[in-house]
Tab-separated table of C-alpha atoms in Angstrom:
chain	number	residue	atom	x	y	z
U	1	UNK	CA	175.656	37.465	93.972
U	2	UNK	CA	176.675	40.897	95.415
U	3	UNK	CA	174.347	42.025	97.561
U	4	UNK	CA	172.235	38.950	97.575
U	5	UNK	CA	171.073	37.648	100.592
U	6	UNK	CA	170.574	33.960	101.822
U	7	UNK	CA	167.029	34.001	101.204
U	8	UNK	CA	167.509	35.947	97.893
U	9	UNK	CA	169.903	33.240	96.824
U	10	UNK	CA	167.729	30.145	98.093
U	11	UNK	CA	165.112	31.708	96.453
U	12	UNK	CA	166.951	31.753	93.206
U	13	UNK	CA	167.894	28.270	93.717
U	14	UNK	CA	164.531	26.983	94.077
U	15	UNK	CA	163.482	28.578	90.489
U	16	UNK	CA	166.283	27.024	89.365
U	17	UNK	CA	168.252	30.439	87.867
U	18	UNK	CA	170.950	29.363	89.687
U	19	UNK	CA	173.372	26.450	91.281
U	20	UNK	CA	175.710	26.278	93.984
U	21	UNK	CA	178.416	25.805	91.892
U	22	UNK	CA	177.782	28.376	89.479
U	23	UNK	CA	177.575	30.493	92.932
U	24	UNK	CA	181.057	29.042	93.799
U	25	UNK	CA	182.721	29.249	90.762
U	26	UNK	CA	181.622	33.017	90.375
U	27	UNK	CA	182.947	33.440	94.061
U	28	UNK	CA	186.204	31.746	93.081
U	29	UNK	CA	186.937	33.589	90.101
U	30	UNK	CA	186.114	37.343	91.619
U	31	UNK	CA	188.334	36.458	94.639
U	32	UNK	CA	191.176	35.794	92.343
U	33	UNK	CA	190.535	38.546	90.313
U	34	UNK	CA	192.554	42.258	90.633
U	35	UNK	CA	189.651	43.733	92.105
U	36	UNK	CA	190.043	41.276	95.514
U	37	UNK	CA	193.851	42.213	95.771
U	38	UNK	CA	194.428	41.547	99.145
U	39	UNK	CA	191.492	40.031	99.982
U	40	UNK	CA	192.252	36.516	100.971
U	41	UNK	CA	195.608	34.607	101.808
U	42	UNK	CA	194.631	31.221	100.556
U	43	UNK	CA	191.661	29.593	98.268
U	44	UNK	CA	190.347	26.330	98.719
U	45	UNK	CA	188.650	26.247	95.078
U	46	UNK	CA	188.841	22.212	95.005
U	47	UNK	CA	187.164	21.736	98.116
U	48	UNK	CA	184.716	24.772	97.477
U	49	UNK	CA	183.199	23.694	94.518
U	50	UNK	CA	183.003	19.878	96.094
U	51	UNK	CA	180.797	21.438	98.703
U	52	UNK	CA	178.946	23.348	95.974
U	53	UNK	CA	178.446	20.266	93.778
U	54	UNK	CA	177.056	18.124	97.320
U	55	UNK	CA	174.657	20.982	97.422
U	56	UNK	CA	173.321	21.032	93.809
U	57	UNK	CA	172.659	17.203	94.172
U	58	UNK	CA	171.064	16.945	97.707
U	59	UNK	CA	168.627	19.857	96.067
U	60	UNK	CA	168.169	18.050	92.757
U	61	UNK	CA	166.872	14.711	94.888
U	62	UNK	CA	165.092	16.291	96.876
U	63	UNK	CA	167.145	16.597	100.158
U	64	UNK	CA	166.385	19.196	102.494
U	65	UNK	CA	169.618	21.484	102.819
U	66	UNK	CA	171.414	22.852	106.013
U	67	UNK	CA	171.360	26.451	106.379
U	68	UNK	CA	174.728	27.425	104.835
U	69	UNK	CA	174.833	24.227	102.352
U	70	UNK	CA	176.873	24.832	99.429
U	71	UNK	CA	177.057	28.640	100.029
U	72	UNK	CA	180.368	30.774	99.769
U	73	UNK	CA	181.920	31.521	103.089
U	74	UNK	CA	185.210	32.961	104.016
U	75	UNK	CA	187.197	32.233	107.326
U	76	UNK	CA	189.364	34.570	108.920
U	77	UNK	CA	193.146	33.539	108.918
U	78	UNK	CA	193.058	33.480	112.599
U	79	UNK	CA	191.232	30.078	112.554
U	80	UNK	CA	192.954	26.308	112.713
U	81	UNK	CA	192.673	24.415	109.698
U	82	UNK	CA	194.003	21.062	110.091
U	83	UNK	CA	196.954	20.384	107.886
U	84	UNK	CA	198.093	24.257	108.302
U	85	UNK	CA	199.971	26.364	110.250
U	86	UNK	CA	197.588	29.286	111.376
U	87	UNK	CA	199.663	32.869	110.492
U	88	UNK	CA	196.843	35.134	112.177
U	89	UNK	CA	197.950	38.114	109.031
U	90	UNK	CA	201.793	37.686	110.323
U	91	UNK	CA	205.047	36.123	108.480
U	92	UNK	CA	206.588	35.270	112.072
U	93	UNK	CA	204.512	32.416	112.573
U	94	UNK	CA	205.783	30.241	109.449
U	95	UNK	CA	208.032	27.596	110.237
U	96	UNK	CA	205.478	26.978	113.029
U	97	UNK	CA	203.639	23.385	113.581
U	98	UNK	CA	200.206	23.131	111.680
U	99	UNK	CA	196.829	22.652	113.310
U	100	UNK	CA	195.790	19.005	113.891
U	101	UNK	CA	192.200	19.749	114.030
U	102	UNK	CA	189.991	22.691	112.802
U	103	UNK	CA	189.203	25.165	114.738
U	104	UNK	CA	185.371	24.468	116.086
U	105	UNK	CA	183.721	27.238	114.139
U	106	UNK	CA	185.230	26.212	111.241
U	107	UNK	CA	184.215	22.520	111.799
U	108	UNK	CA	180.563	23.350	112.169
U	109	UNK	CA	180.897	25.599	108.725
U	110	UNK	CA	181.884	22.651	106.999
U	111	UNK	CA	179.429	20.101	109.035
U	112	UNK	CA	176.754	22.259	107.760
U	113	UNK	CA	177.872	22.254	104.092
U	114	UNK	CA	179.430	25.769	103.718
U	115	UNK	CA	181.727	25.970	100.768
U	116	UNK	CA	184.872	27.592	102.365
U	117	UNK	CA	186.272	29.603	99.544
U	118	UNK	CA	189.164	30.785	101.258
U	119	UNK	CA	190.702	32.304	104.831
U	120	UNK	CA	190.876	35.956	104.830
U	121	UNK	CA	193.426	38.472	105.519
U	122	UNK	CA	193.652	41.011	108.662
U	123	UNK	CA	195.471	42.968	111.459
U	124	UNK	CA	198.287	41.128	112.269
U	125	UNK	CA	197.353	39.178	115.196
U	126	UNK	CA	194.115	40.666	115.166
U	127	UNK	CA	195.993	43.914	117.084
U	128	UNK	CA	194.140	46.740	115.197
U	129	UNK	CA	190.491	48.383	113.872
U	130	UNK	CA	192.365	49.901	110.677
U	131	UNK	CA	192.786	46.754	108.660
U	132	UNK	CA	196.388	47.725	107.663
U	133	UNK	CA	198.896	44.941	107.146
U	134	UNK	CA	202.391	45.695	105.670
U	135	UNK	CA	203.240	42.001	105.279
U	136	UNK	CA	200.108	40.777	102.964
U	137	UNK	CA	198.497	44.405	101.539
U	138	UNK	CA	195.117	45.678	102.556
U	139	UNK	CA	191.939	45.112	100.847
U	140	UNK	CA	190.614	48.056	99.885
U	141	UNK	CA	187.092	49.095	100.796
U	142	UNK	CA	185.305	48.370	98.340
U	143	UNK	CA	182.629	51.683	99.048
U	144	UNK	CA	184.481	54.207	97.731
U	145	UNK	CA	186.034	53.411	93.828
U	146	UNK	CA	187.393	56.927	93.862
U	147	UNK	CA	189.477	56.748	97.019
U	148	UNK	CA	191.411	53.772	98.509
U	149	UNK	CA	189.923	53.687	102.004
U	150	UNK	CA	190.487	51.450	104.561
U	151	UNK	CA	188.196	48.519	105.357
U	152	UNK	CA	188.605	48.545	108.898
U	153	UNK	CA	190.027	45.710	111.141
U	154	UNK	CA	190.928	43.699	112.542
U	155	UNK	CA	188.448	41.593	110.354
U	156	UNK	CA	189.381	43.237	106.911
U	157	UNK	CA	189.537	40.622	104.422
U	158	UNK	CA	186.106	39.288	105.769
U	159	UNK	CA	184.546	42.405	105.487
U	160	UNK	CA	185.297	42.839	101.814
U	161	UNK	CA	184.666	39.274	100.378
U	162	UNK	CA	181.034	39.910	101.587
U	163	UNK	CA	181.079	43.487	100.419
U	164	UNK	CA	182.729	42.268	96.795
U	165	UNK	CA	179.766	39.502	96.765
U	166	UNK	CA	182.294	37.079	97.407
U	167	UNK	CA	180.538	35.420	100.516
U	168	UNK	CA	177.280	35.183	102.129
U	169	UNK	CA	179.603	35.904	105.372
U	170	UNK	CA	182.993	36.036	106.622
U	171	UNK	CA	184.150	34.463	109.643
U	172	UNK	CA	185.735	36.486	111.691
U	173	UNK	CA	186.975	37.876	115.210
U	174	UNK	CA	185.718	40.732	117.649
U	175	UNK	CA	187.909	41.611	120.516
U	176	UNK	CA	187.777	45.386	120.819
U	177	UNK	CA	185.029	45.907	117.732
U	178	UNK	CA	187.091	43.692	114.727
U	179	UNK	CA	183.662	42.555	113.266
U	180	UNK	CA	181.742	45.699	114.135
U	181	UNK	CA	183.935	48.532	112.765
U	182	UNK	CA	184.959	46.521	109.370
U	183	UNK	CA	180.866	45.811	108.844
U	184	UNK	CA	180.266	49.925	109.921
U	185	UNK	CA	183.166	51.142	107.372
U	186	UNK	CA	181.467	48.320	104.424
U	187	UNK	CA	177.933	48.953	104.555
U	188	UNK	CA	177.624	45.653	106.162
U	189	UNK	CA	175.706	43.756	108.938
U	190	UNK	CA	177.984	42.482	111.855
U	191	UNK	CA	177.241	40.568	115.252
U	192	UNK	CA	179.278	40.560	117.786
U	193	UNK	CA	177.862	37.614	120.478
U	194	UNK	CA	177.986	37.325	123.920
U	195	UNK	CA	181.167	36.075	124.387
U	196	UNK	CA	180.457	32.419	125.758
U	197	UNK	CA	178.273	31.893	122.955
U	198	UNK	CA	180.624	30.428	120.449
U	199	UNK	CA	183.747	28.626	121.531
U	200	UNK	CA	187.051	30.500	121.031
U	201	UNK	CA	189.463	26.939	120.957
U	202	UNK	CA	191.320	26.865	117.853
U	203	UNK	CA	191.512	30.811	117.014
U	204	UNK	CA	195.104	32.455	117.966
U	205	UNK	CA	194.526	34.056	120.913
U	206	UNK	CA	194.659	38.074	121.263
U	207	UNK	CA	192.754	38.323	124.353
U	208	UNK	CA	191.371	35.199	126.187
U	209	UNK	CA	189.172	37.682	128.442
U	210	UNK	CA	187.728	39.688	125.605
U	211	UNK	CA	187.792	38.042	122.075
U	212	UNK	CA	184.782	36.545	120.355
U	213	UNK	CA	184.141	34.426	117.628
U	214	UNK	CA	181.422	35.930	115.482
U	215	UNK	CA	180.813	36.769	111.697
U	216	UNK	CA	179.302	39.116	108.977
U	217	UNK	CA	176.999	39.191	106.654
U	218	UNK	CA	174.426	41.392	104.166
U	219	UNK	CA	171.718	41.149	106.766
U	220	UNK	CA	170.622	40.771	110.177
U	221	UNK	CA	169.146	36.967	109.343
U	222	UNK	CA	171.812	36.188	107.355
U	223	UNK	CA	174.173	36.693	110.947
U	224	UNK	CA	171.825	34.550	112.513
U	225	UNK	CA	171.814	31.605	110.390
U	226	UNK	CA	175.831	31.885	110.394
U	227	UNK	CA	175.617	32.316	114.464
U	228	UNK	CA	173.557	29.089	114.810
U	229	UNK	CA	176.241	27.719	112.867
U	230	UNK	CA	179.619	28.406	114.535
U	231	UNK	CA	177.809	28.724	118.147
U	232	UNK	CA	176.002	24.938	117.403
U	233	UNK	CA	172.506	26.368	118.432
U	234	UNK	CA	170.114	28.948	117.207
U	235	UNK	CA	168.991	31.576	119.046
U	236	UNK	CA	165.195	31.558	120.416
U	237	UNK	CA	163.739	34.848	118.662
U	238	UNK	CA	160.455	36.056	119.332
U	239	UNK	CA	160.224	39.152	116.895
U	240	UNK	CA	158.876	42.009	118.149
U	241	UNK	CA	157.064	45.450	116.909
U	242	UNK	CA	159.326	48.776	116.399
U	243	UNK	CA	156.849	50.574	118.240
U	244	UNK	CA	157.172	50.364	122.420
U	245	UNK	CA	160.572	49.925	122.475
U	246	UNK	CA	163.243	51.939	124.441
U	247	UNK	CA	166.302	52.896	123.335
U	248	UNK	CA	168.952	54.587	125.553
U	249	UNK	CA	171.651	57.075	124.170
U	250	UNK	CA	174.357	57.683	126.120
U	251	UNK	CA	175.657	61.258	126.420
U	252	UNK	CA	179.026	60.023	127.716
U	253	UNK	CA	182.227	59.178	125.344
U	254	UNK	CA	180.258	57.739	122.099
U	255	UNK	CA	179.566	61.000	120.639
U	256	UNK	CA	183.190	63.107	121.476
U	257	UNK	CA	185.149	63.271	117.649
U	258	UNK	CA	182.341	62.186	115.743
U	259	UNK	CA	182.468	63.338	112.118
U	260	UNK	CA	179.710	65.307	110.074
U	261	UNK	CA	178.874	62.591	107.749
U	262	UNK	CA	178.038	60.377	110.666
U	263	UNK	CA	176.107	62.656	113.185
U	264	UNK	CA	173.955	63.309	109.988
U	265	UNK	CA	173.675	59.306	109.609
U	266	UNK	CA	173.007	58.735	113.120
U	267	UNK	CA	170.623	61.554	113.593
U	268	UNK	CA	168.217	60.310	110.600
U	269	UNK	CA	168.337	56.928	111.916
U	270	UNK	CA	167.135	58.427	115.158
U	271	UNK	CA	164.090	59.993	113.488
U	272	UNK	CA	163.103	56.755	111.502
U	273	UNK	CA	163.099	55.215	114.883
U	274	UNK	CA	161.432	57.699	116.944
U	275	UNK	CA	158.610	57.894	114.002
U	276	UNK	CA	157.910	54.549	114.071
U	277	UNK	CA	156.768	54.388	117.694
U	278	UNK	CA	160.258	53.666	119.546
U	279	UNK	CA	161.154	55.754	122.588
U	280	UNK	CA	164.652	57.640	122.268
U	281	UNK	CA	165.885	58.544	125.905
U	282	UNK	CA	169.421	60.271	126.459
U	283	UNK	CA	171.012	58.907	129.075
U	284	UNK	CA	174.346	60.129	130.722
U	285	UNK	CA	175.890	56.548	131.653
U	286	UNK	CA	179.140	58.641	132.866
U	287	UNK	CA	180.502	54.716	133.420
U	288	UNK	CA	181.973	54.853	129.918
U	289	UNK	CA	184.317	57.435	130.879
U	290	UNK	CA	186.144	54.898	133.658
U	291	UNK	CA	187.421	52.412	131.265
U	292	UNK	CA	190.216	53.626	130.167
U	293	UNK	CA	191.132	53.981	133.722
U	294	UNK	CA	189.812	50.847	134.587
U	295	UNK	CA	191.567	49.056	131.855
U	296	UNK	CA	194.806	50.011	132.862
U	297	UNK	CA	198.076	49.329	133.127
U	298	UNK	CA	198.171	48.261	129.356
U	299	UNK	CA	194.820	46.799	129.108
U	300	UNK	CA	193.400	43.593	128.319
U	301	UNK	CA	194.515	42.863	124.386
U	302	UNK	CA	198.067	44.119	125.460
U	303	UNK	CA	198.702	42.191	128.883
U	304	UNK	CA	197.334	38.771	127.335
U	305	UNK	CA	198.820	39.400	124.177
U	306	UNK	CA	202.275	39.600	125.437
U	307	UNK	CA	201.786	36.384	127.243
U	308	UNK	CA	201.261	34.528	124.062
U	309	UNK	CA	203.960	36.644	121.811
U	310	UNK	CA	206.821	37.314	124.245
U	311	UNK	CA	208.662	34.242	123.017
U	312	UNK	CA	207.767	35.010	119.285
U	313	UNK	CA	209.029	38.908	120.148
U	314	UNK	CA	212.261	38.431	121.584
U	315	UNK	CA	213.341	35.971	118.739
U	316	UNK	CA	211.767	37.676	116.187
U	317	UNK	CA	210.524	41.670	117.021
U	318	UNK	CA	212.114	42.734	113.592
U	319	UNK	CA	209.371	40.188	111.557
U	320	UNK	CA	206.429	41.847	113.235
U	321	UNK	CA	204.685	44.835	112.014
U	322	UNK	CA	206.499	47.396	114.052
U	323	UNK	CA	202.672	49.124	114.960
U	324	UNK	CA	201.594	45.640	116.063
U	325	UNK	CA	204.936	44.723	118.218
U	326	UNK	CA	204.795	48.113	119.962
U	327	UNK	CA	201.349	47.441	121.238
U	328	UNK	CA	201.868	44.229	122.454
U	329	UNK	CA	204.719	45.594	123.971
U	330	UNK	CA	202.973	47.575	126.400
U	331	UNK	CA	201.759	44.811	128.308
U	332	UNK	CA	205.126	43.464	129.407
U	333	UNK	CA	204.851	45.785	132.095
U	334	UNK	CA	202.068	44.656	133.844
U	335	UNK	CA	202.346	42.842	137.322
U	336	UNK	CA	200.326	39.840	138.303
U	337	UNK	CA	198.183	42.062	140.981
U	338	UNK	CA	197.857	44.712	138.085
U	339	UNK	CA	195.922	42.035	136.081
U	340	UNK	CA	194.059	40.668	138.853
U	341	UNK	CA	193.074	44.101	139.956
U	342	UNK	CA	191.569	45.164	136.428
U	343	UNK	CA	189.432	41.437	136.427
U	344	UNK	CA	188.147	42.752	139.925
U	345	UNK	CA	187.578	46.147	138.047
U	346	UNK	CA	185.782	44.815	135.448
U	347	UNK	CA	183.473	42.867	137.209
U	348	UNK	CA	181.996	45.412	139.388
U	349	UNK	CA	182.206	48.211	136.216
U	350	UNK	CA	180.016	45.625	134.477
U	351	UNK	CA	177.315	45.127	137.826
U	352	UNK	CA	176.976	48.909	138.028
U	353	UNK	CA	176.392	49.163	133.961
U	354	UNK	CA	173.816	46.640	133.716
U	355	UNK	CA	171.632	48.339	136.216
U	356	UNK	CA	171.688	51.540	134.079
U	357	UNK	CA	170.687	49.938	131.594
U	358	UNK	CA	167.920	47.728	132.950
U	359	UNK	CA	164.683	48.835	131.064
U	360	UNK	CA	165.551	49.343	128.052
U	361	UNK	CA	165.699	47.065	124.798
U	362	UNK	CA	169.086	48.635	123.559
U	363	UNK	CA	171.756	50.942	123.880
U	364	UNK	CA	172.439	53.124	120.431
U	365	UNK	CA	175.438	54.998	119.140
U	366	UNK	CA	177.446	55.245	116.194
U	367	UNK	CA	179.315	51.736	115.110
U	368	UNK	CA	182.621	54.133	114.676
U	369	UNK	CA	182.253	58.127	115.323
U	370	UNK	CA	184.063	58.208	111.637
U	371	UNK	CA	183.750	57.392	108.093
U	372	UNK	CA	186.897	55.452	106.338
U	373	UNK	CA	189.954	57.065	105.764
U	374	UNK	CA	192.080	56.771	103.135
U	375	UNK	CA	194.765	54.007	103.290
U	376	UNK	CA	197.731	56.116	102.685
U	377	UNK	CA	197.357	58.614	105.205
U	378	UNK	CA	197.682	56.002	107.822
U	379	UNK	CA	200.571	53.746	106.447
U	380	UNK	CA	202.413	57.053	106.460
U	381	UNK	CA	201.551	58.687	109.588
U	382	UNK	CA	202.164	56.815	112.879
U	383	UNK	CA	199.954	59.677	114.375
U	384	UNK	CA	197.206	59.413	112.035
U	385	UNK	CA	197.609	55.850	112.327
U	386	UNK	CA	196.970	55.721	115.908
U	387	UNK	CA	194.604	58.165	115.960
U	388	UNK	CA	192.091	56.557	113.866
U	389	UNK	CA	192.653	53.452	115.421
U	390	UNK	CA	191.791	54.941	119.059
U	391	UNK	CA	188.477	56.059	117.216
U	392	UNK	CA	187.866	53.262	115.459
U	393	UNK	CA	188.318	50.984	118.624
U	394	UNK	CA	186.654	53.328	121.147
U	395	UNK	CA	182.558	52.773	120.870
U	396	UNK	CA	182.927	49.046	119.825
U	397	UNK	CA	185.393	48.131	122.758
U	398	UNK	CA	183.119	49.457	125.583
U	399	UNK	CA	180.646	46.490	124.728
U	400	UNK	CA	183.395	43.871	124.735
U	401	UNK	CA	184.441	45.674	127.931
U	402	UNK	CA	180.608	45.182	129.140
U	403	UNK	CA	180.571	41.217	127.965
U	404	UNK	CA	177.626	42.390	125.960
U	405	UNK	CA	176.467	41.625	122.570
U	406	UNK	CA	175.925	43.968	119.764
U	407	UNK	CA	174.865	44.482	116.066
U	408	UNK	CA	176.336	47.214	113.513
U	409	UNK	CA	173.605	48.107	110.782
U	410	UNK	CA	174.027	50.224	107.851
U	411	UNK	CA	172.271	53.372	108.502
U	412	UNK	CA	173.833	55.871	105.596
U	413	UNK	CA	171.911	56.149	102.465
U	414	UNK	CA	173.059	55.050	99.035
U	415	UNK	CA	175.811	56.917	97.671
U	416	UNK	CA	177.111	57.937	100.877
U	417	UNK	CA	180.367	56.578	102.398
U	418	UNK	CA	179.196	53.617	104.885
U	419	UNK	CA	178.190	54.492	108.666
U	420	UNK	CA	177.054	52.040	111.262
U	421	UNK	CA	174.386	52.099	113.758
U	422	UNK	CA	175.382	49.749	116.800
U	423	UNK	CA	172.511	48.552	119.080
U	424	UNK	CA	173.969	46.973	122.195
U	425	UNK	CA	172.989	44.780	125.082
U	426	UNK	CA	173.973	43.217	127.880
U	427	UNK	CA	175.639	39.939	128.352
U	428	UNK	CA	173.472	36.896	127.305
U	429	UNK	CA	170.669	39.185	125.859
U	430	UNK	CA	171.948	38.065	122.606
U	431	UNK	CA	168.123	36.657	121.795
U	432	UNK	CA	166.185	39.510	122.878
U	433	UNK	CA	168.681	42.301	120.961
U	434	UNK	CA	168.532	39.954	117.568
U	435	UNK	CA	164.277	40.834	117.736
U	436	UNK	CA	165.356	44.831	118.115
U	437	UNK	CA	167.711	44.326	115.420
U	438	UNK	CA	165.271	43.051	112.939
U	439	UNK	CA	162.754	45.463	113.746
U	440	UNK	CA	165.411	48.162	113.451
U	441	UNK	CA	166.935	46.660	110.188
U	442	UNK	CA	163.416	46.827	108.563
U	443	UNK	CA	162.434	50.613	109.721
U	444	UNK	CA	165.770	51.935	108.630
U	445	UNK	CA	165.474	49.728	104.807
């Protein structure tokens, strides 16, 4: 299956060179194999193949199949499963209760059929873009067999089950770029949704103003199908010609760091674009440079974080990852006018950004302004680890910061280490940027 996509494998299926749970059992068996160390916290073989099996026999009579029918997915350990006590990629959270209901994304995976291999590990608590986690391992990107490299985070284990072939897409999270940077560092397609789009009830809770429920996948259809899934409606795409659209790049922030390997990337991409009939125009947009200003004291994630941890923090700091805890940390200092001021903030940072960008189909930068490091530089160097992170996070979080919506696309060619292209909109434009990411997708393949 790796590198399949939907269609590809539908396809297949229709020939009859392949079943679902021959699909299944493959996925099963890789994600329990050495190479998938790390990759998921808990398999749900029994009920994966069941869904597998429904699949095979609704296509053998006949029965026209729901998108994701009988297809490997992966959820995210941040979701509720009923029967379970959500851990979110901690060990604190143990001896809490379990879920009494699945979380609402992961009910509409399984009313549509999907055969839910397994949940996924992360960041603890979603608090990262490295993908580290000292309590489970980290899945090791799977681009690079030479080098242990991170997979990027906080969506990690996600990323790789689709990059191992292990999914069709992982459910996952995006609060300051967790589906965006994982899918950049992977060679993988992510979508990050307008917020509002999907409901966030039954995920553990990082930031209630900024997180999004969202997934990954091999291709910009195959996030669609998956978003009309989890968000219970599919988006109204009119596709659209390469050639007459406008693309703005901003000259502010998204650029400052950025690595050889990447410029490169990005440049090329530009060029495919630009010779296909798009119009590249370099904007300044110097409103990227106030967020970190405006996002202070502590910042969203951290103030909103600490409201749901401080119990699980004093009782328990010592059980956290110590990077994690120190983060969340931050945001005990934050007053209730210090919050209310940066919601104020926010809103009118977002008013002035949408009218610079009115008039053009998408905003374009680099996913991540780096390739992957390597693993062990950053579980031994608090200052590489942070670092990275701050890079990592940086381009992706400015669109959460916006409300807008966003794909990553691969834009590196093959046998180069993985680099993103992000195209970004505005809040609720989520229909109008999926046409611009097809057309893009298909120039840059």
């Amino acid at each position: 299956m790796s590198g399949e996509t939907i269609a590809a494998l539908r396809s297949r299926m229709a020939r009859d060179e392949l079943s679902h749970e021959h699909l299944v059992a493959q996925a099963l068996e890789g994600a329990a194999a050495s190479g998938a160390q790390h990759v998921f916290t808990q398999l749900y073989a029994e009920a994966a193949l069941a869904a597998a099996r429904h699949a095979d026999a609704a296509l053998r009579a006949g029965v026209a199949l729901p998108a994701l029918a009988g297809l490997p997915v992966s959820v995210k350990d941040l979701y509720d499963v009923a029967g379970e006590t959500t851990m979110a990629g901690s060990i604190v959270c143990r001896d809490e209760l379990p879920a009494v209901a699945d979380a609402p994304a992961v009910a509409r995976l399984r009313a549509n059929g999907a055969a839910i291999v397994g949940k996924t590990n992360m960041t603890e608590f979603a608090f990262s873009g490295v993908g580290i986690n000292p309590h489970h391992g980290t899945p090791r990107n799977p681009a690079d067999a030479a080098v242990a490299r991170i997979p990027g985070g906080s969506s990690s284990g996600a990323a790789v089950s689709v990059a191992l072939g292990l999914a069709v897409a992982g459910l996952g999270s995006d609060t300051g770029g967790s589906i965006r940077i994982p899918a950049a560092l992977c060679g993988l397609v992510g979508f990050k949704s307008t917020q509002a789009r999907t409901p966030r009830t039954g995920a553990l809770e990082l930031s209630r103003t900024l997180d999004t429920v969202c997934a990954m996948a091999r291709s910009v259809e195959d996030c669609l199908r998956v978003d009309a899934v989890i968000a219970d409606a599919p988006l109204a795409v009119r596709q659209r010609p390469l050639a007459g659209m406008r693309f703005a790049v901003p000259q502010t922030l998204m650029f400052d760091g950025i690595e050889p390997a990447v410029a490169s990337a990005f440049d090329r991409a530009l060029k495919i674009l630009s010779a296909a009939g798009a119009q590249i125009v370099d904007i300044g947009l110097p409103e990227l440079a106030e967020i970190a200003q405006l996002n202070a004291p502590g910042g969203f994630s951290a103030v909103e974080a600490h409201a749901v941890h401080r119990e699980r923090l004093a009782q328990a700091r010592e059980r956290f990852d110590p990077r994690v805890a120190a983060r969340i940390a931050t945001g005990a200092a934050a007053s209730a006018a210090d919050y209310i001021a940066m919601q104020d903030k926010r809103r009118a940072w977002i008013a002035r950004t949408e009218r610079a960008l009115e008039g053009f189909d998408a905003l374009l930068c680099p996913t991540v302004p780096i390739v992957a490091p390597p693993i062990d530089e950053l579980v031994r160097s608090d200052e590489a680890f942070f670092k990275a992170n701050g890079l990592l996070l940086r381009n992706t979080f400015a669109i959460n910061y916006l409300d807008g919506c966003a794909f990553s696309l691969p834009c590196h060619r093959a046998g180069e280490l993985p680099v993103g292209l992000m195209l970004s909109s505005v809040q609720g434009d989520d229909a109008r940027l999926a046409a611009v990411a097809l057309a893009v997708e298909a120039a840059l393949k």
